[in-house]
Amino acid sequence: MKPTTRYNLTLWGANAGMLVIFVAALLPILRAGGADLWRWLYAAGAAIVLVCRIFQPMDAPTLRARRLKKMEFWSGVVWAVGAFFVFYPKAGPTDWLAFFLAGGVLEAYASLAMPAALKGEEKGRRRK
């Protein structure tokens, strides 16, 4: 299965968005940048990831791989909800952090389990 141009663009876009989210989360910890710069970076990164995950093709060969793709999509949704709490005035100062970490856990699990799901599909194809 050869990756398409659409798949490559959405994959690299999502990776770039995750890097932007990570840098934005580091800025308040390091007390770097402007007071609102990290908020806008976080929101932009979350939007990039969410848009890329929406348009990423769902052509996974197995049910497990499709579920992991959906989990990647939900990590983008969780980061977008975190971006909402970054700007919501009644939210606590670290409410966004819970969504940042939850999205990171979802993304980490999905990205670590995906090669195993694809490898299992390959083994099944070889046996036939």
mmCIF file of N, CA and C in Angstrom:
data_model
loop_
_atom_site.group_PDB
_atom_site.id
_atom_site.type_symbol
_atom_site.label_atom_id
_atom_site.label_comp_id
_atom_site.label_asym_id
_atom_site.label_seq_id
_atom_site.Cartn_x
_atom_site.Cartn_y
_atom_site.Cartn_z
ATOM 1 N N MET A 1 0.853 -1.175 0.000
ATOM 2 C CA MET A 1 0.000 0.000 0.000
ATOM 3 C C MET A 1 0.897 1.236 0.000
ATOM 4 N N LYS A 2 0.811 2.012 -1.069
ATOM 5 C CA LYS A 2 1.634 3.207 -1.222
ATOM 6 C C LYS A 2 0.892 4.421 -0.676
ATOM 7 N N PRO A 3 1.544 5.200 0.216
ATOM 8 C CA PRO A 3 0.877 6.393 0.754
ATOM 9 C C PRO A 3 0.602 7.428 -0.340
ATOM 10 N N THR A 4 -0.565 8.031 -0.290
ATOM 11 C CA THR A 4 -0.942 9.046 -1.268
ATOM 12 C C THR A 4 -0.409 10.412 -0.844
ATOM 13 N N THR A 5 -0.504 11.362 -1.757
ATOM 14 C CA THR A 5 -0.073 12.726 -1.451
ATOM 15 C C THR A 5 -0.939 13.319 -0.340
ATOM 16 N N ARG A 6 -2.235 13.046 -0.388
ATOM 17 C CA ARG A 6 -3.138 13.557 0.653
ATOM 18 C C ARG A 6 -2.741 13.014 2.020
ATOM 19 N N TYR A 7 -2.430 11.723 2.080
ATOM 20 C CA TYR A 7 -2.012 11.118 3.343
ATOM 21 C C TYR A 7 -0.733 11.765 3.852
ATOM 22 N N ASN A 8 0.239 11.953 2.974
ATOM 23 C CA ASN A 8 1.508 12.566 3.379
ATOM 24 C C ASN A 8 1.316 14.000 3.867
ATOM 25 N N LEU A 9 0.489 14.782 3.162
ATOM 26 C CA LEU A 9 0.251 16.170 3.585
ATOM 27 C C LEU A 9 -0.424 16.238 4.945
ATOM 28 N N THR A 10 -1.423 15.394 5.160
ATOM 29 C CA THR A 10 -2.116 15.436 6.449
ATOM 30 C C THR A 10 -1.230 14.910 7.566
ATOM 31 N N LEU A 11 -0.406 13.917 7.273
ATOM 32 C CA LEU A 11 0.499 13.387 8.292
ATOM 33 C C LEU A 11 1.536 14.428 8.707
ATOM 34 N N TRP A 12 2.177 15.055 7.730
ATOM 35 C CA TRP A 12 3.193 16.072 8.047
ATOM 36 C C TRP A 12 2.562 17.316 8.661
ATOM 37 N N GLY A 13 1.371 17.675 8.219
ATOM 38 C CA GLY A 13 0.680 18.812 8.821
ATOM 39 C C GLY A 13 0.328 18.563 10.268
ATOM 40 N N ALA A 14 -0.162 17.355 10.566
ATOM 41 C CA ALA A 14 -0.495 17.012 11.953
ATOM 42 C C ALA A 14 0.761 16.994 12.816
ATOM 43 N N ASN A 15 1.856 16.484 12.283
ATOM 44 C CA ASN A 15 3.109 16.482 13.046
ATOM 45 C C ASN A 15 3.585 17.904 13.331
ATOM 46 N N ALA A 16 3.468 18.778 12.335
ATOM 47 C CA ALA A 16 3.858 20.179 12.541
ATOM 48 C C ALA A 16 2.950 20.837 13.577
ATOM 49 N N GLY A 17 1.654 20.552 13.521
ATOM 50 C CA GLY A 17 0.726 21.105 14.500
ATOM 51 C C GLY A 17 1.033 20.625 15.911
ATOM 52 N N MET A 18 1.416 19.356 16.039
ATOM 53 C CA MET A 18 1.770 18.840 17.367
ATOM 54 C C MET A 18 3.035 19.502 17.900
ATOM 55 N N LEU A 19 3.975 19.787 17.020
ATOM 56 C CA LEU A 19 5.182 20.512 17.452
ATOM 57 C C LEU A 19 4.835 21.922 17.920
ATOM 58 N N VAL A 20 3.928 22.581 17.222
ATOM 59 C CA VAL A 20 3.495 23.925 17.622
ATOM 60 C C VAL A 20 2.808 23.868 18.986
ATOM 61 N N ILE A 21 1.975 22.860 19.200
ATOM 62 C CA ILE A 21 1.302 22.701 20.504
ATOM 63 C C ILE A 21 2.342 22.491 21.597
ATOM 64 N N PHE A 22 3.321 21.652 21.337
ATOM 65 C CA PHE A 22 4.355 21.367 22.335
ATOM 66 C C PHE A 22 5.150 22.627 22.684
ATOM 67 N N VAL A 23 5.541 23.396 21.671
ATOM 68 C CA VAL A 23 6.277 24.641 21.921
ATOM 69 C C VAL A 23 5.409 25.618 22.695
ATOM 70 N N ALA A 24 4.125 25.702 22.332
ATOM 71 C CA ALA A 24 3.213 26.603 23.039
ATOM 72 C C ALA A 24 3.048 26.200 24.499
ATOM 73 N N ALA A 25 3.049 24.903 24.778
ATOM 74 C CA ALA A 25 2.927 24.457 26.167
ATOM 75 C C ALA A 25 4.203 24.727 26.960
ATOM 76 N N LEU A 26 5.329 24.754 26.288
ATOM 77 C CA LEU A 26 6.595 25.036 26.974
ATOM 78 C C LEU A 26 6.785 26.516 27.306
ATOM 79 N N LEU A 27 6.210 27.392 26.500
ATOM 80 C CA LEU A 27 6.432 28.835 26.693
ATOM 81 C C LEU A 27 6.030 29.332 28.078
ATOM 82 N N PRO A 28 4.850 28.995 28.614
ATOM 83 C CA PRO A 28 4.538 29.496 29.961
ATOM 84 C C PRO A 28 5.410 28.860 31.044
ATOM 85 N N ILE A 29 5.828 27.632 30.822
ATOM 86 C CA ILE A 29 6.686 26.969 31.808
ATOM 87 C C ILE A 29 8.049 27.654 31.874
ATOM 88 N N LEU A 30 8.581 28.016 30.699
ATOM 89 C CA LEU A 30 9.887 28.675 30.631
ATOM 90 C C LEU A 30 9.793 30.184 30.799
ATOM 91 N N ARG A 31 8.573 30.679 30.926
ATOM 92 C CA ARG A 31 8.322 32.123 31.040
ATOM 93 C C ARG A 31 8.960 32.894 29.888
ATOM 94 N N ALA A 32 8.757 32.361 28.703
ATOM 95 C CA ALA A 32 9.313 32.975 27.494
ATOM 96 C C ALA A 32 8.164 33.486 26.629
ATOM 97 N N GLY A 33 8.469 34.396 25.732
ATOM 98 C CA GLY A 33 7.466 34.927 24.826
ATOM 99 C C GLY A 33 6.543 35.909 25.515
ATOM 100 N N GLY A 34 5.600 36.423 24.751
ATOM 101 C CA GLY A 34 4.625 37.368 25.289
ATOM 102 C C GLY A 34 3.590 36.671 26.137
ATOM 103 N N ALA A 35 2.786 37.470 26.801
ATOM 104 C CA ALA A 35 1.778 36.927 27.710
ATOM 105 C C ALA A 35 0.728 36.108 26.955
ATOM 106 N N ASP A 36 0.359 36.538 25.763
ATOM 107 C CA ASP A 36 -0.680 35.839 25.005
ATOM 108 C C ASP A 36 -0.147 35.042 23.829
ATOM 109 N N LEU A 37 1.136 35.088 23.569
ATOM 110 C CA LEU A 37 1.698 34.384 22.417
ATOM 111 C C LEU A 37 1.444 32.885 22.509
ATOM 112 N N TRP A 38 1.661 32.302 23.684
ATOM 113 C CA TRP A 38 1.503 30.850 23.816
ATOM 114 C C TRP A 38 0.056 30.433 23.598
ATOM 115 N N ARG A 39 -0.893 31.293 23.970
ATOM 116 C CA ARG A 39 -2.307 30.957 23.778
ATOM 117 C C ARG A 39 -2.635 30.822 22.296
ATOM 118 N N TRP A 40 -2.159 31.791 21.522
ATOM 119 C CA TRP A 40 -2.446 31.772 20.088
ATOM 120 C C TRP A 40 -1.700 30.644 19.387
ATOM 121 N N LEU A 41 -0.492 30.363 19.835
ATOM 122 C CA LEU A 41 0.245 29.236 19.259
ATOM 123 C C LEU A 41 -0.453 27.913 19.561
ATOM 124 N N TYR A 42 -0.911 27.740 20.788
ATOM 125 C CA TYR A 42 -1.609 26.519 21.169
ATOM 126 C C TYR A 42 -2.875 26.351 20.331
ATOM 127 N N ALA A 43 -3.642 27.426 20.197
ATOM 128 C CA ALA A 43 -4.883 27.357 19.424
ATOM 129 C C ALA A 43 -4.593 27.066 17.947
ATOM 130 N N ALA A 44 -3.552 27.682 17.411
ATOM 131 C CA ALA A 44 -3.198 27.432 16.011
ATOM 132 C C ALA A 44 -2.746 25.989 15.816
ATOM 133 N N GLY A 45 -1.927 25.482 16.711
ATOM 134 C CA GLY A 45 -1.480 24.096 16.609
ATOM 135 C C GLY A 45 -2.635 23.116 16.726
ATOM 136 N N ALA A 46 -3.557 23.378 17.650
ATOM 137 C CA ALA A 46 -4.721 22.501 17.810
ATOM 138 C C ALA A 46 -5.593 22.532 16.556
ATOM 139 N N ALA A 47 -5.763 23.709 15.967
ATOM 140 C CA ALA A 47 -6.556 23.814 14.742
ATOM 141 C C ALA A 47 -5.888 23.074 13.585
ATOM 142 N N ILE A 48 -4.575 23.199 13.476
ATOM 143 C CA ILE A 48 -3.849 22.505 12.410
ATOM 144 C C ILE A 48 -4.001 20.996 12.562
ATOM 145 N N VAL A 49 -3.811 20.499 13.773
ATOM 146 C CA VAL A 49 -3.927 19.054 14.006
ATOM 147 C C VAL A 49 -5.346 18.586 13.710
ATOM 148 N N LEU A 50 -6.334 19.313 14.187
ATOM 149 C CA LEU A 50 -7.721 18.896 13.990
ATOM 150 C C LEU A 50 -8.087 18.876 12.503
ATOM 151 N N VAL A 51 -7.715 19.898 11.769
ATOM 152 C CA VAL A 51 -8.023 19.940 10.332
ATOM 153 C C VAL A 51 -7.314 18.808 9.597
ATOM 154 N N CYS A 52 -6.065 18.564 9.940
ATOM 155 C CA CYS A 52 -5.331 17.477 9.283
ATOM 156 C C CYS A 52 -5.936 16.120 9.620
ATOM 157 N N ARG A 53 -6.368 15.925 10.843
ATOM 158 C CA ARG A 53 -6.974 14.641 11.223
ATOM 159 C C ARG A 53 -8.348 14.462 10.585
ATOM 160 N N ILE A 54 -9.074 15.560 10.348
ATOM 161 C CA ILE A 54 -10.371 15.459 9.675
ATOM 162 C C ILE A 54 -10.189 15.000 8.236
ATOM 163 N N PHE A 55 -9.190 15.547 7.556
ATOM 164 C CA PHE A 55 -8.990 15.242 6.144
ATOM 165 C C PHE A 55 -8.061 14.068 5.884
ATOM 166 N N GLN A 56 -7.523 13.460 6.928
ATOM 167 C CA GLN A 56 -6.653 12.304 6.738
ATOM 168 C C GLN A 56 -7.491 11.117 6.265
ATOM 169 N N PRO A 57 -7.040 10.422 5.212
ATOM 170 C CA PRO A 57 -7.833 9.295 4.711
ATOM 171 C C PRO A 57 -7.908 8.164 5.738
ATOM 172 N N MET A 58 -9.062 7.528 5.804
ATOM 173 C CA MET A 58 -9.277 6.405 6.728
ATOM 174 C C MET A 58 -9.167 5.094 5.948
ATOM 175 N N ASP A 59 -8.001 4.827 5.393
ATOM 176 C CA ASP A 59 -7.811 3.639 4.568
ATOM 177 C C ASP A 59 -6.991 2.572 5.288
ATOM 178 N N ALA A 60 -7.155 2.471 6.585
ATOM 179 C CA ALA A 60 -6.420 1.474 7.356
ATOM 180 C C ALA A 60 -6.952 0.080 7.011
ATOM 181 N N PRO A 61 -6.064 -0.900 6.907
ATOM 182 C CA PRO A 61 -6.479 -2.231 6.444
ATOM 183 C C PRO A 61 -7.238 -3.066 7.469
ATOM 184 N N THR A 62 -7.051 -2.827 8.748
ATOM 185 C CA THR A 62 -7.709 -3.651 9.763
ATOM 186 C C THR A 62 -8.597 -2.796 10.650
ATOM 187 N N LEU A 63 -9.472 -3.478 11.359
ATOM 188 C CA LEU A 63 -10.370 -2.777 12.274
ATOM 189 C C LEU A 63 -9.583 -2.076 13.380
ATOM 190 N N ARG A 64 -8.557 -2.738 13.902
ATOM 191 C CA ARG A 64 -7.752 -2.136 14.966
ATOM 192 C C ARG A 64 -7.042 -0.872 14.470
ATOM 193 N N ALA A 65 -6.510 -0.926 13.264
ATOM 194 C CA ALA A 65 -5.832 0.250 12.709
ATOM 195 C C ALA A 65 -6.820 1.391 12.481
ATOM 196 N N ARG A 66 -8.037 1.081 12.048
ATOM 197 C CA ARG A 66 -9.051 2.135 11.877
ATOM 198 C C ARG A 66 -9.423 2.759 13.216
ATOM 199 N N ARG A 67 -9.505 1.940 14.257
ATOM 200 C CA ARG A 67 -9.805 2.486 15.584
ATOM 201 C C ARG A 67 -8.677 3.386 16.075
ATOM 202 N N LEU A 68 -7.458 3.015 15.790
ATOM 203 C CA LEU A 68 -6.325 3.861 16.185
ATOM 204 C C LEU A 68 -6.318 5.170 15.407
ATOM 205 N N LYS A 69 -6.716 5.132 14.137
ATOM 206 C CA LYS A 69 -6.846 6.373 13.351
ATOM 207 C C LYS A 69 -7.900 7.279 13.964
ATOM 208 N N LYS A 70 -9.013 6.684 14.410
ATOM 209 C CA LYS A 70 -10.055 7.484 15.053
ATOM 210 C C LYS A 70 -9.559 8.050 16.374
ATOM 211 N N MET A 71 -8.726 7.307 17.065
ATOM 212 C CA MET A 71 -8.154 7.802 18.316
ATOM 213 C C MET A 71 -7.255 9.008 18.047
ATOM 214 N N GLU A 72 -6.525 8.984 16.945
ATOM 215 C CA GLU A 72 -5.715 10.149 16.571
ATOM 216 C C GLU A 72 -6.601 11.360 16.310
ATOM 217 N N PHE A 73 -7.746 11.133 15.651
ATOM 218 C CA PHE A 73 -8.689 12.219 15.424
ATOM 219 C C PHE A 73 -9.180 12.795 16.756
ATOM 220 N N TRP A 74 -9.513 11.922 17.705
ATOM 221 C CA TRP A 74 -10.021 12.393 18.989
ATOM 222 C C TRP A 74 -8.961 13.129 19.791
ATOM 223 N N SER A 75 -7.710 12.803 19.590
ATOM 224 C CA SER A 75 -6.669 13.593 20.266
ATOM 225 C C SER A 75 -6.679 15.026 19.743
ATOM 226 N N GLY A 76 -6.928 15.202 18.450
ATOM 227 C CA GLY A 76 -7.063 16.550 17.902
ATOM 228 C C GLY A 76 -8.251 17.290 18.479
ATOM 229 N N VAL A 77 -9.354 16.574 18.679
ATOM 230 C CA VAL A 77 -10.539 17.184 19.291
ATOM 231 C C VAL A 77 -10.244 17.603 20.728
ATOM 232 N N VAL A 78 -9.548 16.746 21.455
ATOM 233 C CA VAL A 78 -9.213 17.064 22.852
ATOM 234 C C VAL A 78 -8.314 18.295 22.908
ATOM 235 N N TRP A 79 -7.348 18.397 22.008
ATOM 236 C CA TRP A 79 -6.496 19.589 21.986
ATOM 237 C C TRP A 79 -7.295 20.835 21.610
ATOM 238 N N ALA A 80 -8.284 20.692 20.736
ATOM 239 C CA ALA A 80 -9.132 21.834 20.387
ATOM 240 C C ALA A 80 -9.967 22.283 21.581
ATOM 241 N N VAL A 81 -10.453 21.348 22.378
ATOM 242 C CA VAL A 81 -11.180 21.703 23.598
ATOM 243 C C VAL A 81 -10.230 22.406 24.566
ATOM 244 N N GLY A 82 -8.984 21.942 24.631
ATOM 245 C CA GLY A 82 -7.985 22.634 25.452
ATOM 246 C C GLY A 82 -7.759 24.057 24.982
ATOM 247 N N ALA A 83 -7.792 24.262 23.660
ATOM 248 C CA ALA A 83 -7.643 25.625 23.125
ATOM 249 C C ALA A 83 -8.811 26.503 23.541
ATOM 250 N N PHE A 84 -9.998 25.911 23.642
ATOM 251 C CA PHE A 84 -11.134 26.675 24.149
ATOM 252 C C PHE A 84 -10.872 27.142 25.579
ATOM 253 N N PHE A 85 -10.365 26.242 26.423
ATOM 254 C CA PHE A 85 -10.121 26.590 27.817
ATOM 255 C C PHE A 85 -8.951 27.549 27.989
ATOM 256 N N VAL A 86 -8.088 27.643 27.005
ATOM 257 C CA VAL A 86 -7.004 28.626 27.061
ATOM 258 C C VAL A 86 -7.583 30.037 27.046
ATOM 259 N N PHE A 87 -8.663 30.225 26.278
ATOM 260 C CA PHE A 87 -9.242 31.560 26.129
ATOM 261 C C PHE A 87 -10.471 31.797 27.003
ATOM 262 N N TYR A 88 -11.058 30.768 27.567
ATOM 263 C CA TYR A 88 -12.273 30.916 28.373
ATOM 264 C C TYR A 88 -11.932 31.631 29.677
ATOM 265 N N PRO A 89 -12.558 32.802 29.937
ATOM 266 C CA PRO A 89 -12.149 33.600 31.096
ATOM 267 C C PRO A 89 -12.458 32.970 32.451
ATOM 268 N N LYS A 90 -13.489 32.116 32.542
ATOM 269 C CA LYS A 90 -13.838 31.521 33.829
ATOM 270 C C LYS A 90 -13.094 30.220 34.107
ATOM 271 N N ALA A 91 -12.264 29.791 33.179
ATOM 272 C CA ALA A 91 -11.495 28.552 33.373
ATOM 273 C C ALA A 91 -10.333 28.819 34.326
ATOM 274 N N GLY A 92 -9.916 27.782 34.998
ATOM 275 C CA GLY A 92 -8.760 27.898 35.884
ATOM 276 C C GLY A 92 -7.480 28.075 35.064
ATOM 277 N N PRO A 93 -6.423 28.484 35.713
ATOM 278 C CA PRO A 93 -5.187 28.760 34.964
ATOM 279 C C PRO A 93 -4.533 27.513 34.377
ATOM 280 N N THR A 94 -4.902 26.333 34.861
ATOM 281 C CA THR A 94 -4.284 25.119 34.323
ATOM 282 C C THR A 94 -5.305 24.130 33.773
ATOM 283 N N ASP A 95 -6.525 24.545 33.512
ATOM 284 C CA ASP A 95 -7.523 23.636 32.935
ATOM 285 C C ASP A 95 -7.089 23.139 31.556
ATOM 286 N N TRP A 96 -6.482 24.016 30.774
ATOM 287 C CA TRP A 96 -6.028 23.621 29.442
ATOM 288 C C TRP A 96 -4.968 22.527 29.522
ATOM 289 N N LEU A 97 -4.220 22.512 30.606
ATOM 290 C CA LEU A 97 -3.133 21.549 30.761
ATOM 291 C C LEU A 97 -3.656 20.111 30.823
ATOM 292 N N ALA A 98 -4.813 19.913 31.445
ATOM 293 C CA ALA A 98 -5.408 18.573 31.502
ATOM 294 C C ALA A 98 -5.741 18.074 30.100
ATOM 295 N N PHE A 99 -6.257 18.959 29.255
ATOM 296 C CA PHE A 99 -6.592 18.559 27.889
ATOM 297 C C PHE A 99 -5.331 18.372 27.049
ATOM 298 N N PHE A 100 -4.320 19.162 27.311
ATOM 299 C CA PHE A 100 -3.036 18.986 26.625
ATOM 300 C C PHE A 100 -2.473 17.597 26.917
ATOM 301 N N LEU A 101 -2.486 17.211 28.182
ATOM 302 C CA LEU A 101 -1.946 15.907 28.566
ATOM 303 C C LEU A 101 -2.822 14.758 28.072
ATOM 304 N N ALA A 102 -4.135 14.914 28.137
ATOM 305 C CA ALA A 102 -5.034 13.861 27.662
ATOM 306 C C ALA A 102 -4.859 13.633 26.158
ATOM 307 N N GLY A 103 -4.766 14.713 25.399
ATOM 308 C CA GLY A 103 -4.525 14.579 23.964
ATOM 309 C C GLY A 103 -3.186 13.932 23.672
ATOM 310 N N GLY A 104 -2.188 14.276 24.465
ATOM 311 C CA GLY A 104 -0.870 13.679 24.290
ATOM 312 C C GLY A 104 -0.870 12.188 24.578
ATOM 313 N N VAL A 105 -1.601 11.772 25.607
ATOM 314 C CA VAL A 105 -1.682 10.344 25.931
ATOM 315 C C VAL A 105 -2.391 9.587 24.814
ATOM 316 N N LEU A 106 -3.491 10.121 24.314
ATOM 317 C CA LEU A 106 -4.201 9.475 23.209
ATOM 318 C C LEU A 106 -3.308 9.357 21.981
ATOM 319 N N GLU A 107 -2.626 10.444 21.651
ATOM 320 C CA GLU A 107 -1.763 10.448 20.466
ATOM 321 C C GLU A 107 -0.587 9.495 20.635
ATOM 322 N N ALA A 108 0.002 9.482 21.809
ATOM 323 C CA ALA A 108 1.152 8.602 22.044
ATOM 324 C C ALA A 108 0.734 7.137 21.938
ATOM 325 N N TYR A 109 -0.392 6.771 22.547
ATOM 326 C CA TYR A 109 -0.837 5.379 22.469
ATOM 327 C C TYR A 109 -1.133 4.986 21.027
ATOM 328 N N ALA A 110 -1.861 5.849 20.314
ATOM 329 C CA ALA A 110 -2.231 5.519 18.936
ATOM 330 C C ALA A 110 -1.000 5.394 18.049
ATOM 331 N N SER A 111 -0.049 6.285 18.209
ATOM 332 C CA SER A 111 1.124 6.231 17.341
ATOM 333 C C SER A 111 2.052 5.072 17.692
ATOM 334 N N LEU A 112 2.064 4.649 18.948
ATOM 335 C CA LEU A 112 2.886 3.501 19.324
ATOM 336 C C LEU A 112 2.215 2.175 18.970
ATOM 337 N N ALA A 113 0.896 2.121 18.985
ATOM 338 C CA ALA A 113 0.192 0.878 18.683
ATOM 339 C C ALA A 113 -0.040 0.670 17.187
ATOM 340 N N MET A 114 0.034 1.731 16.393
ATOM 341 C CA MET A 114 -0.249 1.615 14.960
ATOM 342 C C MET A 114 0.710 0.661 14.239
ATOM 343 N N PRO A 115 2.033 0.736 14.451
ATOM 344 C CA PRO A 115 2.915 -0.217 13.745
ATOM 345 C C PRO A 115 2.598 -1.672 14.082
ATOM 346 N N ALA A 116 2.237 -1.953 15.323
ATOM 347 C CA ALA A 116 1.889 -3.322 15.697
ATOM 348 C C ALA A 116 0.605 -3.760 14.999
ATOM 349 N N ALA A 117 -0.357 -2.864 14.874
ATOM 350 C CA ALA A 117 -1.613 -3.204 14.194
ATOM 351 C C ALA A 117 -1.363 -3.462 12.714
ATOM 352 N N LEU A 118 -0.507 -2.673 12.099
ATOM 353 C CA LEU A 118 -0.204 -2.882 10.685
ATOM 354 C C LEU A 118 0.648 -4.124 10.474
ATOM 355 N N LYS A 119 1.540 -4.414 11.410
ATOM 356 C CA LYS A 119 2.375 -5.606 11.298
ATOM 357 C C LYS A 119 1.521 -6.864 11.444
ATOM 358 N N GLY A 120 0.553 -6.852 12.338
ATOM 359 C CA GLY A 120 -0.354 -7.983 12.499
ATOM 360 C C GLY A 120 -1.148 -8.241 11.237
ATOM 361 N N GLU A 121 -1.544 -7.195 10.540
ATOM 362 C CA GLU A 121 -2.273 -7.344 9.281
ATOM 363 C C GLU A 121 -1.367 -7.941 8.215
ATOM 364 N N GLU A 122 -0.099 -7.544 8.223
ATOM 365 C CA GLU A 122 0.863 -8.076 7.252
ATOM 366 C C GLU A 122 1.076 -9.569 7.465
ATOM 367 N N LYS A 123 1.195 -9.995 8.735
ATOM 368 C CA LYS A 123 1.366 -11.419 9.043
ATOM 369 C C LYS A 123 0.179 -12.224 8.581
ATOM 370 N N GLY A 124 -1.014 -11.686 8.795
ATOM 371 C CA GLY A 124 -2.216 -12.382 8.363
ATOM 372 C C GLY A 124 -2.275 -12.528 6.862
ATOM 373 N N ARG A 125 -1.783 -11.539 6.126
ATOM 374 C CA ARG A 125 -1.779 -11.588 4.668
ATOM 375 C C ARG A 125 -0.763 -12.620 4.172
ATOM 376 N N ARG A 126 0.371 -12.763 4.856
ATOM 377 C CA ARG A 126 1.407 -13.716 4.449
ATOM 378 C C ARG A 126 0.953 -15.163 4.658
ATOM 379 N N ARG A 127 0.154 -15.418 5.685
ATOM 380 C CA ARG A 127 -0.281 -16.777 5.993
ATOM 381 C C ARG A 127 -1.238 -17.315 4.949
ATOM 382 N N LYS A 128 -1.971 -16.457 4.312
ATOM 383 C CA LYS A 128 -2.995 -16.893 3.350
ATOM 384 C C LYS A 128 -2.402 -17.371 2.056
#
